[in-house]
PDB file of C-alpha atoms in Angstrom:
ATOM      1  CA  MET S  25      -9.198  -0.959 -22.504  1.00  0.00           C
ATOM      2  CA  ILE S  26      -5.568  -2.108 -21.722  1.00  0.00           C
ATOM      3  CA  SER S  27      -2.777   0.439 -21.515  1.00  0.00           C
ATOM      4  CA  LEU S  28       0.705  -0.813 -22.295  1.00  0.00           C
ATOM      5  CA  ILE S  29       3.875   0.982 -21.178  1.00  0.00           C
ATOM      6  CA  THR S  30       7.422   0.540 -22.484  1.00  0.00           C
ATOM      7  CA  PRO S  31      10.134   2.628 -20.704  1.00  0.00           C
ATOM      8  CA  CYS S  32      13.374   2.863 -22.971  1.00  0.00           C
ATOM      9  CA  PHE S  33      16.833   4.384 -23.364  1.00  0.00           C
ATOM     10  CA  ASN S  34      19.205   3.718 -26.208  1.00  0.00           C
ATOM     11  CA  SER S  35      17.229   0.548 -27.091  1.00  0.00           C
ATOM     12  CA  GLU S  36      17.751   0.412 -30.809  1.00  0.00           C
ATOM     13  CA  LYS S  37      19.018  -3.205 -30.707  1.00  0.00           C
ATOM     14  CA  THR S  38      15.876  -4.724 -29.030  1.00  0.00           C
ATOM     15  CA  ILE S  39      12.915  -2.181 -28.938  1.00  0.00           C
ATOM     16  CA  GLU S  40      11.620  -3.240 -32.498  1.00  0.00           C
ATOM     17  CA  ALA S  41      10.870  -6.783 -31.293  1.00  0.00           C
ATOM     18  CA  THR S  42       9.085  -5.272 -28.317  1.00  0.00           C
ATOM     19  CA  ILE S  43       6.971  -2.969 -30.290  1.00  0.00           C
ATOM     20  CA  ARG S  44       6.093  -5.856 -32.860  1.00  0.00           C
ATOM     21  CA  SER S  45       4.889  -7.945 -30.088  1.00  0.00           C
ATOM     22  CA  VAL S  46       2.494  -5.346 -29.168  1.00  0.00           C
ATOM     23  CA  TYR S  47       1.372  -4.646 -32.736  1.00  0.00           C
ATOM     24  CA  GLU S  48       0.675  -8.326 -33.160  1.00  0.00           C
ATOM     25  CA  GLN S  49      -1.753  -8.764 -30.235  1.00  0.00           C
ATOM     26  CA  THR S  50      -4.826 -10.722 -30.977  1.00  0.00           C
ATOM     27  CA  TYR S  51      -6.657  -8.451 -28.690  1.00  0.00           C
ATOM     28  CA  THR S  52      -6.841  -4.909 -30.114  1.00  0.00           C
ATOM     29  CA  ASN S  53      -8.559  -2.649 -27.439  1.00  0.00           C
ATOM     30  CA  PHE S  54      -5.437  -1.253 -26.236  1.00  0.00           C
ATOM     31  CA  GLU S  55      -3.200   1.971 -26.141  1.00  0.00           C
ATOM     32  CA  TYR S  56       0.535   1.678 -26.366  1.00  0.00           C
ATOM     33  CA  ILE S  57       2.680   4.532 -24.586  1.00  0.00           C
ATOM     34  CA  ILE S  58       6.475   4.546 -25.003  1.00  0.00           C
ATOM     35  CA  VAL S  59       8.439   6.659 -22.396  1.00  0.00           C
ATOM     36  CA  ASP S  60      11.906   7.196 -23.857  1.00  0.00           C
ATOM     37  CA  GLY S  61      14.589   8.757 -21.621  1.00  0.00           C
ATOM     38  CA  GLY S  62      16.163  11.008 -24.392  1.00  0.00           C
ATOM     39  CA  SER S  63      17.929   8.196 -26.382  1.00  0.00           C
ATOM     40  CA  THR S  64      20.848   9.362 -28.517  1.00  0.00           C
ATOM     41  CA  ASP S  65      20.781   6.332 -30.766  1.00  0.00           C
ATOM     42  CA  ASN S  66      18.076   5.426 -33.314  1.00  0.00           C
ATOM     43  CA  THR S  67      15.447   4.410 -30.744  1.00  0.00           C
ATOM     44  CA  VAL S  68      13.157   7.214 -31.427  1.00  0.00           C
ATOM     45  CA  SER S  69      13.262   6.826 -35.225  1.00  0.00           C
ATOM     46  CA  ILE S  70      12.352   3.246 -34.894  1.00  0.00           C
ATOM     47  CA  ILE S  71       9.308   4.227 -32.635  1.00  0.00           C
ATOM     48  CA  GLU S  72       8.164   6.787 -35.233  1.00  0.00           C
ATOM     49  CA  LYS S  73       8.419   4.332 -38.074  1.00  0.00           C
ATOM     50  CA  TRP S  74       5.848   2.185 -36.213  1.00  0.00           C
ATOM     51  CA  ILE S  75       3.342   4.978 -35.305  1.00  0.00           C
ATOM     52  CA  PRO S  76       1.334   4.972 -38.628  1.00  0.00           C
ATOM     53  CA  LEU S  77       0.838   1.250 -38.347  1.00  0.00           C
ATOM     54  CA  PHE S  78      -0.848   1.479 -34.970  1.00  0.00           C
ATOM     55  CA  GLU S  79      -3.530   3.906 -36.340  1.00  0.00           C
ATOM     56  CA  GLY S  80      -3.608   6.242 -33.249  1.00  0.00           C
ATOM     57  CA  ARG S  81      -2.937   3.660 -30.611  1.00  0.00           C
ATOM     58  CA  LEU S  82       0.690   4.412 -30.138  1.00  0.00           C
ATOM     59  CA  SER S  83       2.190   7.542 -28.676  1.00  0.00           C
ATOM     60  CA  TYR S  84       5.538   8.474 -27.072  1.00  0.00           C
ATOM     61  CA  ILE S  85       7.522  10.976 -25.149  1.00  0.00           C
ATOM     62  CA  SER S  86      11.292  11.454 -25.265  1.00  0.00           C
ATOM     63  CA  GLU S  87      12.816  13.354 -22.408  1.00  0.00           C
ATOM     64  CA  ALA S  88      15.378  13.038 -19.517  1.00  0.00           C
ATOM     65  CA  ASP S  89      14.169  11.028 -16.558  1.00  0.00           C
ATOM     66  CA  LYS S  90      15.413   9.790 -13.275  1.00  0.00           C
ATOM     67  CA  GLY S  91      15.515   6.068 -14.426  1.00  0.00           C
ATOM     68  CA  ILE S  92      13.359   3.276 -15.322  1.00  0.00           C
ATOM     69  CA  TYR S  93      10.836   3.564 -12.535  1.00  0.00           C
ATOM     70  CA  ASP S  94      10.445   7.296 -13.055  1.00  0.00           C
ATOM     71  CA  ALA S  95       9.631   6.323 -16.794  1.00  0.00           C
ATOM     72  CA  MET S  96       7.074   3.803 -15.623  1.00  0.00           C
ATOM     73  CA  ASN S  97       5.428   6.400 -13.366  1.00  0.00           C
ATOM     74  CA  LYS S  98       5.160   8.854 -16.225  1.00  0.00           C
ATOM     75  CA  GLY S  99       3.589   6.243 -18.444  1.00  0.00           C
ATOM     76  CA  ILE S 100       1.017   5.193 -15.661  1.00  0.00           C
ATOM     77  CA  ASN S 101       0.010   8.728 -15.159  1.00  0.00           C
ATOM     78  CA  MET S 102      -0.557   9.036 -18.918  1.00  0.00           C
ATOM     79  CA  ALA S 103      -2.520   5.791 -19.181  1.00  0.00           C
ATOM     80  CA  LYS S 104      -6.239   5.705 -19.745  1.00  0.00           C
ATOM     81  CA  GLY S 105      -6.922   2.059 -19.779  1.00  0.00           C
ATOM     82  CA  ASN S 106      -8.622  -0.144 -17.039  1.00  0.00           C
ATOM     83  CA  LEU S 107      -5.633  -2.337 -16.832  1.00  0.00           C
ATOM     84  CA  ILE S 108      -1.815  -1.372 -17.141  1.00  0.00           C
ATOM     85  CA  GLY S 109       0.897  -3.646 -18.238  1.00  0.00           C
ATOM     86  CA  ILE S 110       4.627  -2.678 -18.533  1.00  0.00           C
ATOM     87  CA  VAL S 111       6.799  -4.407 -21.054  1.00  0.00           C
ATOM     88  CA  ASN S 112      10.412  -3.385 -21.047  1.00  0.00           C
ATOM     89  CA  SER S 113      12.231  -2.479 -24.233  1.00  0.00           C
ATOM     90  CA  ASP S 114      14.267  -5.692 -24.288  1.00  0.00           C
ATOM     91  CA  ASP S 115      11.333  -7.938 -23.603  1.00  0.00           C
ATOM     92  CA  TRP S 116       8.171  -9.078 -25.496  1.00  0.00           C
ATOM     93  CA  TYR S 117       4.780 -10.457 -25.014  1.00  0.00           C
ATOM     94  CA  GLU S 118       3.265 -13.549 -26.449  1.00  0.00           C
ATOM     95  CA  LYS S 119       0.716 -12.847 -29.268  1.00  0.00           C
ATOM     96  CA  ASN S 120      -2.304 -13.830 -27.177  1.00  0.00           C
ATOM     97  CA  THR S 121      -1.179 -12.105 -23.868  1.00  0.00           C
ATOM     98  CA  LEU S 122      -3.717  -9.224 -23.751  1.00  0.00           C
ATOM     99  CA  GLN S 123      -6.504 -11.836 -24.920  1.00  0.00           C
ATOM    100  CA  VAL S 124      -5.647 -14.043 -22.087  1.00  0.00           C
ATOM    101  CA  VAL S 125      -5.364 -11.217 -19.512  1.00  0.00           C
ATOM    102  CA  ALA S 126      -8.734  -9.712 -20.549  1.00  0.00           C
ATOM    103  CA  GLN S 127     -10.361 -13.155 -20.123  1.00  0.00           C
ATOM    104  CA  ASN S 128      -9.015 -13.547 -16.647  1.00  0.00           C
ATOM    105  CA  TYR S 129      -9.693 -10.025 -15.330  1.00  0.00           C
ATOM    106  CA  THR S 130     -12.252 -10.428 -12.588  1.00  0.00           C
ATOM    107  CA  GLN S 131     -13.360  -6.668 -12.798  1.00  0.00           C
ATOM    108  CA  LYS S 132     -12.200  -5.856  -9.271  1.00  0.00           C
ATOM    109  CA  ASN S 133     -11.167  -2.222  -8.649  1.00  0.00           C
ATOM    110  CA  TYR S 134      -7.860  -3.298  -6.932  1.00  0.00           C
ATOM    111  CA  GLU S 135      -6.431  -6.202  -8.868  1.00  0.00           C
ATOM    112  CA  VAL S 136      -3.147  -7.623  -9.985  1.00  0.00           C
ATOM    113  CA  ILE S 137      -3.041 -10.127 -12.968  1.00  0.00           C
ATOM    114  CA  TYR S 138       0.225 -12.076 -13.436  1.00  0.00           C
ATOM    115  CA  GLY S 139       1.263 -15.305 -15.176  1.00  0.00           C
ATOM    116  CA  ILE S 140       4.276 -17.349 -16.348  1.00  0.00           C
ATOM    117  CA  GLN S 141       7.538 -15.605 -17.305  1.00  0.00           C
ATOM    118  CA  ARG S 142       9.890 -17.257 -19.949  1.00  0.00           C
ATOM    119  CA  ASN S 143      13.419 -16.281 -19.222  1.00  0.00           C
ATOM    120  CA  ILE S 144      15.725 -15.816 -22.226  1.00  0.00           C
ATOM    121  CA  LYS S 145      19.545 -16.196 -21.906  1.00  0.00           C
ATOM    122  CA  ASN S 146      21.895 -15.891 -24.783  1.00  0.00           C
ATOM    123  CA  GLU S 147      18.740 -15.531 -27.155  1.00  0.00           C
ATOM    124  CA  GLN S 148      17.608 -19.096 -26.050  1.00  0.00           C
ATOM    125  CA  GLU S 149      14.890 -20.145 -23.842  1.00  0.00           C
ATOM    126  CA  HIS S 150      16.551 -20.740 -20.238  1.00  0.00           C
ATOM    127  CA  SER S 151      13.601 -21.339 -17.979  1.00  0.00           C
ATOM    128  CA  LEU S 152      10.031 -20.892 -17.346  1.00  0.00           C
ATOM    129  CA  PHE S 153       8.527 -19.752 -13.905  1.00  0.00           C
ATOM    130  CA  ILE S 154       5.865 -18.354 -11.911  1.00  0.00           C
ATOM    131  CA  LYS S 155       5.874 -17.705  -8.117  1.00  0.00           C
ATOM    132  CA  SER S 156       2.797 -17.348  -6.055  1.00  0.00           C
ATOM    133  CA  HIS S 157       1.802 -14.030  -4.671  1.00  0.00           C
ATOM    134  CA  GLU S 158       0.995 -15.740  -1.409  1.00  0.00           C
ATOM    135  CA  PHE S 159       4.714 -15.886  -0.780  1.00  0.00           C
ATOM    136  CA  LEU S 160       5.519 -12.159  -1.533  1.00  0.00           C
ATOM    137  CA  LYS S 161       7.125 -11.757   1.815  1.00  0.00           C
ATOM    138  CA  GLU S 162       9.669 -14.313   0.607  1.00  0.00           C
ATOM    139  CA  HIS S 163      10.144 -13.265  -3.151  1.00  0.00           C
ATOM    140  CA  MET S 164       8.839 -11.240  -5.958  1.00  0.00           C
ATOM    141  CA  ILE S 165       6.280 -12.371  -8.371  1.00  0.00           C
ATOM    142  CA  THR S 166       6.880 -12.201 -12.111  1.00  0.00           C
ATOM    143  CA  HIS S 167       6.511  -8.438 -12.619  1.00  0.00           C
ATOM    144  CA  PRO S 168       7.101  -8.409 -16.571  1.00  0.00           C
ATOM    145  CA  THR S 169       3.898 -10.307 -16.628  1.00  0.00           C
ATOM    146  CA  CYS S 170       1.961  -8.171 -14.253  1.00  0.00           C
ATOM    147  CA  PHE S 171      -1.193  -6.209 -15.315  1.00  0.00           C
ATOM    148  CA  VAL S 172      -2.385  -3.694 -12.627  1.00  0.00           C
ATOM    149  CA  THR S 173      -5.789  -1.791 -12.476  1.00  0.00           C
ATOM    150  CA  LYS S 174      -5.515   1.881 -12.888  1.00  0.00           C
ATOM    151  CA  GLU S 175      -7.440   2.178  -9.658  1.00  0.00           C
ATOM    152  CA  THR S 176      -4.812   0.229  -7.748  1.00  0.00           C
ATOM    153  CA  TYR S 177      -2.249   2.796  -8.806  1.00  0.00           C
ATOM    154  CA  LYS S 178      -4.620   5.745  -7.683  1.00  0.00           C
ATOM    155  CA  LYS S 179      -5.190   4.195  -4.409  1.00  0.00           C
ATOM    156  CA  PHE S 180      -1.850   2.781  -3.306  1.00  0.00           C
ATOM    157  CA  GLY S 181       0.519   5.038  -5.300  1.00  0.00           C
ATOM    158  CA  LEU S 182       3.274   4.626  -7.843  1.00  0.00           C
ATOM    159  CA  PHE S 183       6.788   3.147  -7.779  1.00  0.00           C
ATOM    160  CA  ASN S 184       9.160   4.380  -5.168  1.00  0.00           C
ATOM    161  CA  LEU S 185      12.116   6.194  -6.854  1.00  0.00           C
ATOM    162  CA  GLN S 186      14.248   5.637  -3.894  1.00  0.00           C
ATOM    163  CA  TYR S 187      15.043   2.197  -5.370  1.00  0.00           C
ATOM    164  CA  ARG S 188      16.982   1.706  -8.572  1.00  0.00           C
ATOM    165  CA  SER S 189      16.296  -2.196  -9.049  1.00  0.00           C
ATOM    166  CA  SER S 190      13.484  -3.292  -6.503  1.00  0.00           C
ATOM    167  CA  ALA S 191      10.845  -0.629  -6.641  1.00  0.00           C
ATOM    168  CA  ASP S 192       8.599  -3.197  -8.342  1.00  0.00           C
ATOM    169  CA  TYR S 193       9.047  -5.504  -5.295  1.00  0.00           C
ATOM    170  CA  GLU S 194       8.295  -2.695  -2.797  1.00  0.00           C
ATOM    171  CA  PHE S 195       5.097  -1.764  -4.772  1.00  0.00           C
ATOM    172  CA  MET S 196       3.773  -5.298  -4.927  1.00  0.00           C
ATOM    173  CA  LEU S 197       4.613  -5.968  -1.223  1.00  0.00           C
ATOM    174  CA  ARG S 198       2.778  -2.783  -0.436  1.00  0.00           C
ATOM    175  CA  LEU S 199      -0.323  -4.020  -2.133  1.00  0.00           C
ATOM    176  CA  PHE S 200      -0.156  -7.511  -0.616  1.00  0.00           C
ATOM    177  CA  LEU S 201       0.207  -6.324   3.022  1.00  0.00           C
ATOM    178  CA  SER S 202      -2.801  -4.014   2.419  1.00  0.00           C
ATOM    179  CA  GLN S 203      -5.042  -7.061   2.040  1.00  0.00           C
ATOM    180  CA  LYS S 204      -7.280  -5.022  -0.170  1.00  0.00           C
ATOM    181  CA  VAL S 205      -5.847  -6.127  -3.551  1.00  0.00           C
ATOM    182  CA  LYS S 206      -6.903  -9.219  -5.375  1.00  0.00           C
ATOM    183  CA  PHE S 207      -4.084 -11.211  -7.039  1.00  0.00           C
ATOM    184  CA  THR S 208      -5.086 -13.301 -10.113  1.00  0.00           C
ATOM    185  CA  PRO S 209      -2.453 -15.846 -11.251  1.00  0.00           C
ATOM    186  CA  ILE S 210      -2.730 -17.189 -14.810  1.00  0.00           C
ATOM    187  CA  ASN S 211      -1.016 -20.521 -15.645  1.00  0.00           C
ATOM    188  CA  GLU S 212       0.182 -19.362 -19.182  1.00  0.00           C
ATOM    189  CA  VAL S 213       3.221 -17.760 -20.468  1.00  0.00           C
ATOM    190  CA  LEU S 214       2.561 -13.973 -20.768  1.00  0.00           C
ATOM    191  CA  SER S 215       6.021 -12.337 -21.193  1.00  0.00           C
ATOM    192  CA  ASN S 216       9.534 -13.126 -22.430  1.00  0.00           C
ATOM    193  CA  PHE S 217      12.352 -11.677 -20.201  1.00  0.00           C
ATOM    194  CA  ARG S 218      16.003 -11.362 -21.072  1.00  0.00           C
ATOM    195  CA  VAL S 219      18.008 -12.318 -18.064  1.00  0.00           C
ATOM    196  CA  GLY S 220      20.427  -9.629 -16.723  1.00  0.00           C
ATOM    197  CA  GLY S 221      23.994  -9.770 -15.279  1.00  0.00           C
ATOM    198  CA  MET S 222      25.050 -10.797 -11.798  1.00  0.00           C
ATOM    199  CA  SER S 223      26.209  -7.212 -10.656  1.00  0.00           C
ATOM    200  CA  SER S 224      22.867  -5.653 -11.446  1.00  0.00           C
ATOM    201  CA  GLY S 225      21.150  -8.510  -9.761  1.00  0.00           C
ATOM    202  CA  GLN S 226      23.218  -8.095  -6.636  1.00  0.00           C
ATOM    203  CA  ILE S 227      21.884  -4.354  -6.374  1.00  0.00           C
ATOM    204  CA  GLY S 228      18.428  -5.990  -6.515  1.00  0.00           C
ATOM    205  CA  VAL S 229      19.406  -8.333  -3.723  1.00  0.00           C
ATOM    206  CA  ARG S 230      20.513  -5.561  -1.473  1.00  0.00           C
ATOM    207  CA  GLU S 231      17.442  -3.364  -2.167  1.00  0.00           C
ATOM    208  CA  THR S 232      15.045  -6.245  -1.686  1.00  0.00           C
ATOM    209  CA  ALA S 233      16.671  -7.002   1.673  1.00  0.00           C
ATOM    210  CA  LYS S 234      16.326  -3.222   2.684  1.00  0.00           C
ATOM    211  CA  ILE S 235      12.645  -3.386   1.823  1.00  0.00           C
ATOM    212  CA  LYS S 236      12.164  -6.489   3.836  1.00  0.00           C
ATOM    213  CA  GLN S 237      13.669  -5.004   6.706  1.00  0.00           C
ATOM    214  CA  LEU S 238      11.661  -1.841   6.554  1.00  0.00           C
ATOM    215  CA  PHE S 239       8.507  -3.858   6.323  1.00  0.00           C
ATOM    216  CA  GLY S 240       9.515  -5.937   9.375  1.00  0.00           C
ATOM    217  CA  ILE S 241       9.889  -9.136   7.412  1.00  0.00           C
ATOM    218  CA  ILE S 242      13.557  -9.586   8.453  1.00  0.00           C
ATOM    219  CA  SER S 243      15.671  -8.130  11.304  1.00  0.00           C
ATOM    220  CA  LYS S 244      18.407  -5.742  11.012  1.00  0.00           C
ATOM    221  CA  LYS S 245      20.960  -8.425  11.808  1.00  0.00           C
ATOM    222  CA  GLN S 246      19.476 -10.465   8.788  1.00  0.00           C
ATOM    223  CA  TYR S 247      19.624  -7.400   6.615  1.00  0.00           C
ATOM    224  CA  TYR S 248      23.221  -6.701   7.328  1.00  0.00           C
ATOM    225  CA  PHE S 249      24.284 -10.359   6.726  1.00  0.00           C
ATOM    226  CA  ILE S 250      22.364 -10.404   3.199  1.00  0.00           C
ATOM    227  CA  THR S 251      24.204  -7.012   2.322  1.00  0.00           C
ATOM    228  CA  ILE S 252      27.623  -8.192   3.273  1.00  0.00           C
ATOM    229  CA  LYS S 253      27.163 -11.473   1.415  1.00  0.00           C
ATOM    230  CA  SER S 254      25.888  -9.630  -1.720  1.00  0.00           C
ATOM    231  CA  HIS S 255      28.725  -7.240  -1.829  1.00  0.00           C
ATOM    232  CA  LEU S 256      31.209 -10.168  -1.717  1.00  0.00           C
ATOM    233  CA  TYR S 257      29.247 -11.796  -4.681  1.00  0.00           C
ATOM    234  CA  SER S 258      29.722  -8.489  -6.561  1.00  0.00           C
ATOM    235  CA  LEU S 259      33.510  -8.484  -5.922  1.00  0.00           C
ATOM    236  CA  ILE S 260      33.880 -12.038  -7.129  1.00  0.00           C
ATOM    237  CA  ALA S 261      31.905 -11.202 -10.287  1.00  0.00           C
ATOM    238  CA  LYS S 262      34.344  -8.488 -11.107  1.00  0.00           C
ATOM    239  CA  LYS S 263      37.428 -10.720 -11.006  1.00  0.00           C
TER     240      LYS S 263
END
């Protein structure tokens, strides 16, 4: 069984498309867990509308949390599947995503499956990309496409809430450097991802640099240089 998790907060404009993409999967042996952060808009009512259609496979909680990675951690702790995928409330899967993932799963206890990510900008396809896990020291793989075994989370822990934007990178780097986790790339589009803004991206740049410095991938001097340059980008973006 595959467990799917959607963290959300005030997502009434986009979450229905996310839910529909899960409902329309060609592979049906899954559970779907939505972790809402206490939305004040119509998000919860939209979720509840879909519950009967999933016939027991959709559940949700709605309560205050400490951010998106806290919501992800809650969902992971609730999950019962062998594999766990995370699809954010403004993203969506291809209809055959779970089928493709199930077919490529090699049954390893510690395994990460990932594929091609379609980037969406202004509601249009902007780009397709996949980056090899062999270069995780340089850059993150396509996290919206990732499916991770439950045993991997049990062995190596959850997302580090110290990070607001790059906890997924810290987690994947942790797995990669352990040399105990199998990474299985799939050369197919698995997830559609809406591209965010420049300022939020710069938070990720600074956090990623800090993570690399802590893992000994870059020096403190390199970290400071990246951080200063990132702050300058953020100032330019505000003008």
